[in-house]
Tab-separated table of C-alpha atoms and ligand atoms in Angstrom:
chain	number	residue	atom	x	y	z
E	1	UNK	CA	0.129	0.077	0.055
E	2	UNK	CA	1.339	3.461	-0.930
E	3	UNK	CA	0.327	6.259	1.044
E	4	UNK	CA	0.934	10.208	0.765
E	5	UNK	CA	1.017	11.499	4.501
E	6	UNK	CA	1.248	15.101	3.376
E	7	UNK	CA	-1.312	17.181	0.942
E	8	UNK	CA	-2.929	20.409	0.964
E	9	UNK	CA	-6.235	21.670	-0.335
E	10	UNK	CA	-7.382	25.246	0.026
E	11	UNK	CA	-9.022	27.882	-2.753
E	12	UNK	CA	-7.579	31.316	-3.426
E	13	UNK	CA	-9.919	32.880	-1.165
E	14	UNK	CA	-8.113	30.953	1.853
E	15	UNK	CA	-4.779	32.389	1.152
E	16	UNK	CA	-3.270	36.112	1.791
E	17	UNK	CA	-1.826	37.988	-0.899
E	18	UNK	CA	1.172	38.218	1.181
E	19	UNK	CA	1.742	34.611	1.402
E	20	UNK	CA	1.325	33.931	-2.217
E	21	UNK	CA	3.548	36.773	-2.842
E	22	UNK	CA	6.280	35.503	-0.876
E	23	UNK	CA	6.171	32.001	-1.950
E	24	UNK	CA	6.410	33.616	-5.736
E	25	UNK	CA	9.403	35.453	-4.742
E	26	UNK	CA	11.429	32.681	-3.233
E	27	UNK	CA	10.453	30.170	-6.139
E	28	UNK	CA	11.329	32.447	-8.704
E	29	UNK	CA	8.024	31.465	-10.353
E	30	UNK	CA	5.499	34.601	-10.868
E	31	UNK	CA	2.465	32.096	-11.810
E	32	UNK	CA	2.987	29.738	-8.707
E	33	UNK	CA	-0.431	29.092	-7.490
E	34	UNK	CA	-0.854	27.370	-4.136
E	35	UNK	CA	-4.787	27.403	-4.721
E	36	UNK	CA	-5.633	23.634	-5.371
E	37	UNK	CA	-8.533	22.627	-7.559
E	38	UNK	CA	-10.193	19.542	-5.720
E	39	UNK	CA	-10.605	17.407	-8.918
E	40	UNK	CA	-7.030	17.836	-9.698
E	41	UNK	CA	-6.007	17.025	-6.287
E	42	UNK	CA	-8.055	13.758	-6.708
E	43	UNK	CA	-6.385	13.183	-9.833
E	44	UNK	CA	-2.888	13.636	-8.440
E	45	UNK	CA	-3.659	10.776	-5.942
E	46	UNK	CA	-4.342	8.107	-8.196
E	47	UNK	CA	-0.831	6.539	-7.914
E	48	UNK	CA	-1.072	6.277	-4.429
E	49	UNK	CA	-3.603	3.888	-2.094
E	50	UNK	CA	-4.517	6.294	0.423
E	51	UNK	CA	-3.627	10.089	1.356
E	52	UNK	CA	-3.712	12.278	4.315
E	53	UNK	CA	-5.531	15.998	3.462
E	54	UNK	CA	-4.327	18.312	5.855
E	55	UNK	CA	-5.949	21.585	6.970
E	56	UNK	CA	-3.984	24.573	7.561
E	57	UNK	CA	-4.808	27.518	9.961
E	58	UNK	CA	-2.429	30.295	10.312
E	59	UNK	CA	-3.615	33.687	10.983
E	60	UNK	CA	-0.309	35.072	11.173
E	61	UNK	CA	0.492	34.374	7.509
E	62	UNK	CA	-2.729	34.465	6.606
E	63	UNK	CA	-3.322	31.030	5.199
E	64	UNK	CA	-6.694	29.745	6.719
E	65	UNK	CA	-8.445	26.617	5.282
E	66	UNK	CA	-11.771	26.130	6.996
E	67	UNK	CA	-11.675	22.711	8.705
E	68	UNK	CA	-15.308	21.736	7.266
E	69	UNK	CA	-13.881	22.334	3.792
E	70	UNK	CA	-11.271	19.829	4.465
E	71	UNK	CA	-14.146	17.498	6.276
E	72	UNK	CA	-16.404	17.802	3.373
E	73	UNK	CA	-14.017	16.721	0.754
E	74	UNK	CA	-12.275	13.681	2.513
E	75	UNK	CA	-15.990	12.611	3.208
E	76	UNK	CA	-16.571	11.770	-0.375
E	77	UNK	CA	-13.599	10.000	-1.230
E	78	UNK	CA	-12.926	6.675	0.848
E	79	UNK	CA	-8.999	6.753	0.033
E	80	UNK	CA	-8.655	10.165	1.929
E	81	UNK	CA	-8.148	10.832	5.747
E	82	UNK	CA	-8.330	14.379	6.941
E	83	UNK	CA	-6.223	16.133	9.358
E	84	UNK	CA	-7.801	19.068	11.541
E	85	UNK	CA	-5.850	22.309	11.848
E	86	UNK	CA	-5.962	24.805	15.079
E	87	UNK	CA	-4.149	28.178	15.115
E	88	UNK	CA	-3.224	28.050	18.942
E	89	UNK	CA	-3.934	31.901	19.195
E	90	UNK	CA	-7.681	30.843	19.302
E	91	UNK	CA	-8.849	30.710	22.741
E	92	UNK	CA	-11.246	27.967	22.207
E	93	UNK	CA	-8.420	26.131	20.325
E	94	UNK	CA	-8.774	22.970	22.447
E	95	UNK	CA	-12.832	23.012	21.989
E	96	UNK	CA	-11.980	23.238	18.026
E	97	UNK	CA	-10.023	20.219	17.908
E	98	UNK	CA	-12.665	18.293	19.866
E	99	UNK	CA	-15.404	19.370	17.804
E	100	UNK	CA	-13.180	18.870	14.496
E	101	UNK	CA	-12.495	15.257	15.573
E	102	UNK	CA	-15.695	13.989	17.101
E	103	UNK	CA	-17.947	15.867	14.786
E	104	UNK	CA	-16.319	16.564	11.472
E	105	UNK	CA	-14.394	13.039	11.715
E	106	UNK	CA	-11.092	14.413	11.323
E	107	UNK	CA	-8.222	11.946	12.173
E	108	UNK	CA	-5.077	13.812	13.175
E	109	UNK	CA	-4.042	17.547	13.373
E	110	UNK	CA	-1.772	19.846	11.400
E	111	UNK	CA	0.583	22.456	13.409
E	112	UNK	CA	3.030	24.836	12.127
E	113	UNK	CA	4.588	26.954	14.921
E	114	UNK	CA	6.635	29.230	12.278
E	115	UNK	CA	3.534	29.971	10.301
E	116	UNK	CA	1.520	29.974	13.236
E	117	UNK	CA	3.904	32.569	15.123
E	118	UNK	CA	4.415	31.057	18.551
E	119	UNK	CA	7.019	28.938	20.399
E	120	UNK	CA	6.252	25.088	20.514
E	121	UNK	CA	6.519	25.232	23.882
E	122	UNK	CA	3.920	28.234	24.756
E	123	UNK	CA	1.192	27.090	26.734
E	124	UNK	CA	-1.269	27.607	24.357
E	125	UNK	CA	0.487	25.117	21.985
E	126	UNK	CA	0.976	22.605	24.868
E	127	UNK	CA	-2.826	22.628	25.719
E	128	UNK	CA	-2.988	21.008	22.029
E	129	UNK	CA	-0.461	18.470	22.417
E	130	UNK	CA	-1.873	17.436	25.339
E	131	UNK	CA	-5.158	17.052	23.766
E	132	UNK	CA	-3.908	15.537	21.253
E	133	UNK	CA	-2.518	12.561	23.061
E	134	UNK	CA	-5.437	12.198	24.755
E	135	UNK	CA	-7.838	12.095	21.850
E	136	UNK	CA	-5.304	9.390	20.250
E	137	UNK	CA	-4.554	11.390	17.222
E	138	UNK	CA	-1.097	11.744	15.494
E	139	UNK	CA	0.069	15.335	14.795
E	140	UNK	CA	1.740	16.289	11.368
E	141	UNK	CA	3.967	19.485	12.401
E	142	UNK	CA	5.704	21.811	10.061
E	143	UNK	CA	8.965	22.266	12.086
E	144	UNK	CA	11.382	23.646	9.594
E	145	UNK	CA	12.234	26.739	7.229
E	146	UNK	CA	9.624	28.388	5.321
E	147	UNK	CA	9.415	31.053	2.048
E	148	UNK	CA	7.380	33.719	4.235
E	149	UNK	CA	9.460	36.748	4.982
E	150	UNK	CA	7.347	37.585	8.227
E	151	UNK	CA	8.050	34.626	10.302
E	152	UNK	CA	10.683	33.944	13.217
E	153	UNK	CA	13.090	30.947	12.439
E	154	UNK	CA	13.731	30.564	16.015
E	155	UNK	CA	10.372	28.729	16.408
E	156	UNK	CA	11.357	26.694	13.532
E	157	UNK	CA	13.978	24.419	14.691
E	158	UNK	CA	12.902	20.494	15.155
E	159	UNK	CA	14.888	20.433	18.491
E	160	UNK	CA	12.218	22.588	20.256
E	161	UNK	CA	10.160	19.565	20.021
E	162	UNK	CA	12.144	17.332	22.284
E	163	UNK	CA	10.503	18.808	25.294
E	164	UNK	CA	7.094	18.003	23.863
E	165	UNK	CA	8.387	14.362	22.799
E	166	UNK	CA	9.157	13.956	26.534
E	167	UNK	CA	6.392	15.213	28.252
E	168	UNK	CA	3.672	13.462	25.794
E	169	UNK	CA	5.563	9.846	25.102
E	170	UNK	CA	2.322	8.273	23.734
E	171	UNK	CA	1.793	11.312	21.132
E	172	UNK	CA	2.605	10.369	17.750
E	173	UNK	CA	4.423	13.209	15.539
E	174	UNK	CA	5.260	13.409	12.130
E	175	UNK	CA	7.741	16.215	11.487
E	176	UNK	CA	7.347	17.526	7.932
E	177	UNK	CA	10.032	17.510	5.246
E	178	UNK	CA	12.551	15.965	7.797
E	179	UNK	CA	12.846	19.518	9.168
E	180	UNK	CA	14.871	21.166	6.317
E	181	UNK	CA	17.362	22.516	6.765
E	182	UNK	CA	17.897	21.150	10.230
E	183	UNK	CA	17.802	17.330	8.661
E	184	UNK	CA	20.309	15.995	11.420
E	185	UNK	CA	18.445	17.548	14.479
E	186	UNK	CA	15.360	15.728	13.210
E	187	UNK	CA	17.126	12.443	12.511
E	188	UNK	CA	18.791	12.732	16.080
E	189	UNK	CA	14.993	13.229	17.366
E	190	UNK	CA	13.386	10.429	15.503
E	191	UNK	CA	16.065	8.353	16.358
E	192	UNK	CA	15.691	8.519	20.246
E	193	UNK	CA	11.732	9.082	20.317
E	194	UNK	CA	9.930	5.938	19.418
E	195	UNK	CA	6.615	8.358	18.405
E	196	UNK	CA	8.455	10.663	16.184
E	197	UNK	CA	8.714	10.273	12.489
E	198	UNK	CA	9.296	12.438	9.536
E	199	UNK	CA	8.031	12.564	6.104
E	200	UNK	CA	10.245	13.345	2.749
E	201	UNK	CA	8.146	15.830	0.708
E	202	UNK	CA	9.083	18.750	-0.996
E	203	UNK	CA	12.592	17.619	-0.609
E	204	UNK	CA	13.618	15.797	-4.014
E	205	UNK	CA	13.893	18.761	-5.999
E	206	UNK	CA	17.262	19.783	-3.839
E	207	UNK	CA	18.900	16.352	-5.109
E	208	UNK	CA	22.109	16.641	-3.212
E	209	UNK	CA	20.482	17.828	-0.058
E	210	UNK	CA	17.864	14.885	-0.538
E	211	UNK	CA	20.850	12.489	-1.082
E	212	UNK	CA	22.617	13.204	1.920
E	213	UNK	CA	19.545	13.455	4.199
E	214	UNK	CA	18.800	9.844	3.414
E	215	UNK	CA	22.373	8.697	3.599
E	216	UNK	CA	22.580	10.089	7.118
E	217	UNK	CA	19.165	8.531	7.875
E	218	UNK	CA	20.554	5.048	6.643
E	219	UNK	CA	23.545	5.748	8.755
E	220	UNK	CA	21.500	6.680	11.955
E	221	UNK	CA	19.583	3.719	11.368
E	222	UNK	CA	15.912	5.412	10.959
E	223	UNK	CA	14.746	4.699	7.516
E	224	UNK	CA	12.133	2.684	8.989
E	225	UNK	CA	10.633	6.013	10.465
E	226	UNK	CA	10.111	7.683	7.033
E	227	UNK	CA	7.312	8.331	5.309
E	228	UNK	CA	6.529	8.982	1.727
E	229	UNK	CA	4.471	12.564	1.212
E	230	UNK	CA	4.143	15.105	-1.756
E	231	UNK	CA	3.220	18.272	-0.185
E	232	UNK	CA	0.514	18.701	-2.803
E	233	UNK	CA	0.448	21.028	-4.856
E	234	UNK	CA	4.265	21.665	-4.133
E	235	UNK	CA	5.066	18.091	-5.862
E	236	UNK	CA	2.816	15.218	-6.878
E	237	UNK	CA	2.957	11.829	-5.440
E	238	UNK	CA	4.196	10.361	-8.724
E	239	UNK	CA	6.797	13.014	-8.675
E	240	UNK	CA	7.867	12.241	-5.298
E	241	UNK	CA	8.218	8.363	-5.962
E	242	UNK	CA	10.063	9.332	-8.999
E	243	UNK	CA	12.271	11.496	-7.088
E	244	UNK	CA	13.033	8.803	-4.229
E	245	UNK	CA	13.844	6.242	-6.774
E	246	UNK	CA	16.280	8.718	-8.538
E	247	UNK	CA	17.863	9.353	-5.091
E	248	UNK	CA	21.252	7.848	-6.029
E	249	UNK	CA	21.724	9.958	-8.716
E	250	UNK	CA	24.615	12.263	-7.184
E	251	UNK	CA	26.554	9.052	-6.455
E	252	UNK	CA	26.525	7.651	-9.765
E	253	UNK	CA	29.943	6.933	-10.807
E	254	UNK	CA	31.374	6.915	-7.597
E	255	UNK	CA	31.980	5.211	-4.928
E	256	UNK	CA	29.941	7.124	-2.080
E	257	UNK	CA	27.333	5.372	-0.263
E	258	UNK	CA	23.717	4.660	-1.770
E	259	UNK	CA	20.221	3.427	-0.676
E	260	UNK	CA	19.246	0.075	-2.157
E	261	UNK	CA	16.226	-0.654	-4.085
E	262	UNK	CA	14.959	-2.545	-1.396
E	263	UNK	CA	15.517	0.285	1.250
E	264	UNK	CA	13.794	2.748	-1.324
E	265	UNK	CA	10.729	0.463	-1.966
E	266	UNK	CA	10.397	-0.002	1.591
E	267	UNK	CA	9.478	3.781	2.176
E	268	UNK	CA	7.509	4.187	-0.668
E	269	UNK	CA	5.465	1.112	0.267
E	270	UNK	CA	5.482	1.816	4.142
E	271	UNK	CA	2.406	1.133	6.333
E	272	UNK	CA	2.134	4.691	7.044
E	273	UNK	CA	-1.801	4.598	8.204
E	274	UNK	CA	-0.974	1.115	10.303
E	275	UNK	CA	1.922	3.077	12.197
E	276	UNK	CA	-0.155	6.215	12.853
E	277	UNK	CA	-3.094	3.883	14.357
E	278	UNK	CA	-5.274	5.360	10.981
E	279	UNK	CA	-6.411	1.950	9.530
A	1	ZN	ZN1	2.961	20.934	3.488
């Protein structure tokens, strides 16, 4: 079974002008759009058996997708599972999470301290980590850098998740994008915490970083904790699978270390839903 654990939906009205402008500036693509047509999302998911569709609520950067929108979409397609997103600045954040899980049927929580402009150890975040552990739902957390201009990198390092992993040992957390560019930090964290994982979304198009990241993950013995993801619409699952299969390209013609095709296929076919308790 192939799972894409990291996909986004959201229409133009859910995205602020600044968010789109910063994405276009940093990517160098003046036409980059992050708005998603749901028909195209579904079509892009054809190569995978299951996919996680993430909510996104970060008022600070102006990217706010209603949780109902995500729930409505995933309800119509058996292969999709939806994750709520909650902005920790909202006073009723815990009640919102309860509503998303119990009433909307969402199965996990997406957080992004850098986008939400809050330190992950802030008590307003801690109450969400605690509630997610009580509800027994996994969290996908963007702990890594981003293109947005008006954000604080000091909220973004994956090492900041260490006190949370220690305080909530039963909480299952996926660190998005291997915590780029702090990949070594992410690998140290997921090695020592049994319930911490990471996804490989939106990395393959930096082939040298990607190759080094996965060789490092192999040397530290954490390949079994890595999940396939696309970060759709940033990339598609097919591009991500192809990118992973092409991982060893920078080592071609050298004696540099590589991943075996068995190791690569094991990541692609990982039982992500089983590990996260979603099946
Ligand atoms: Zn993402």
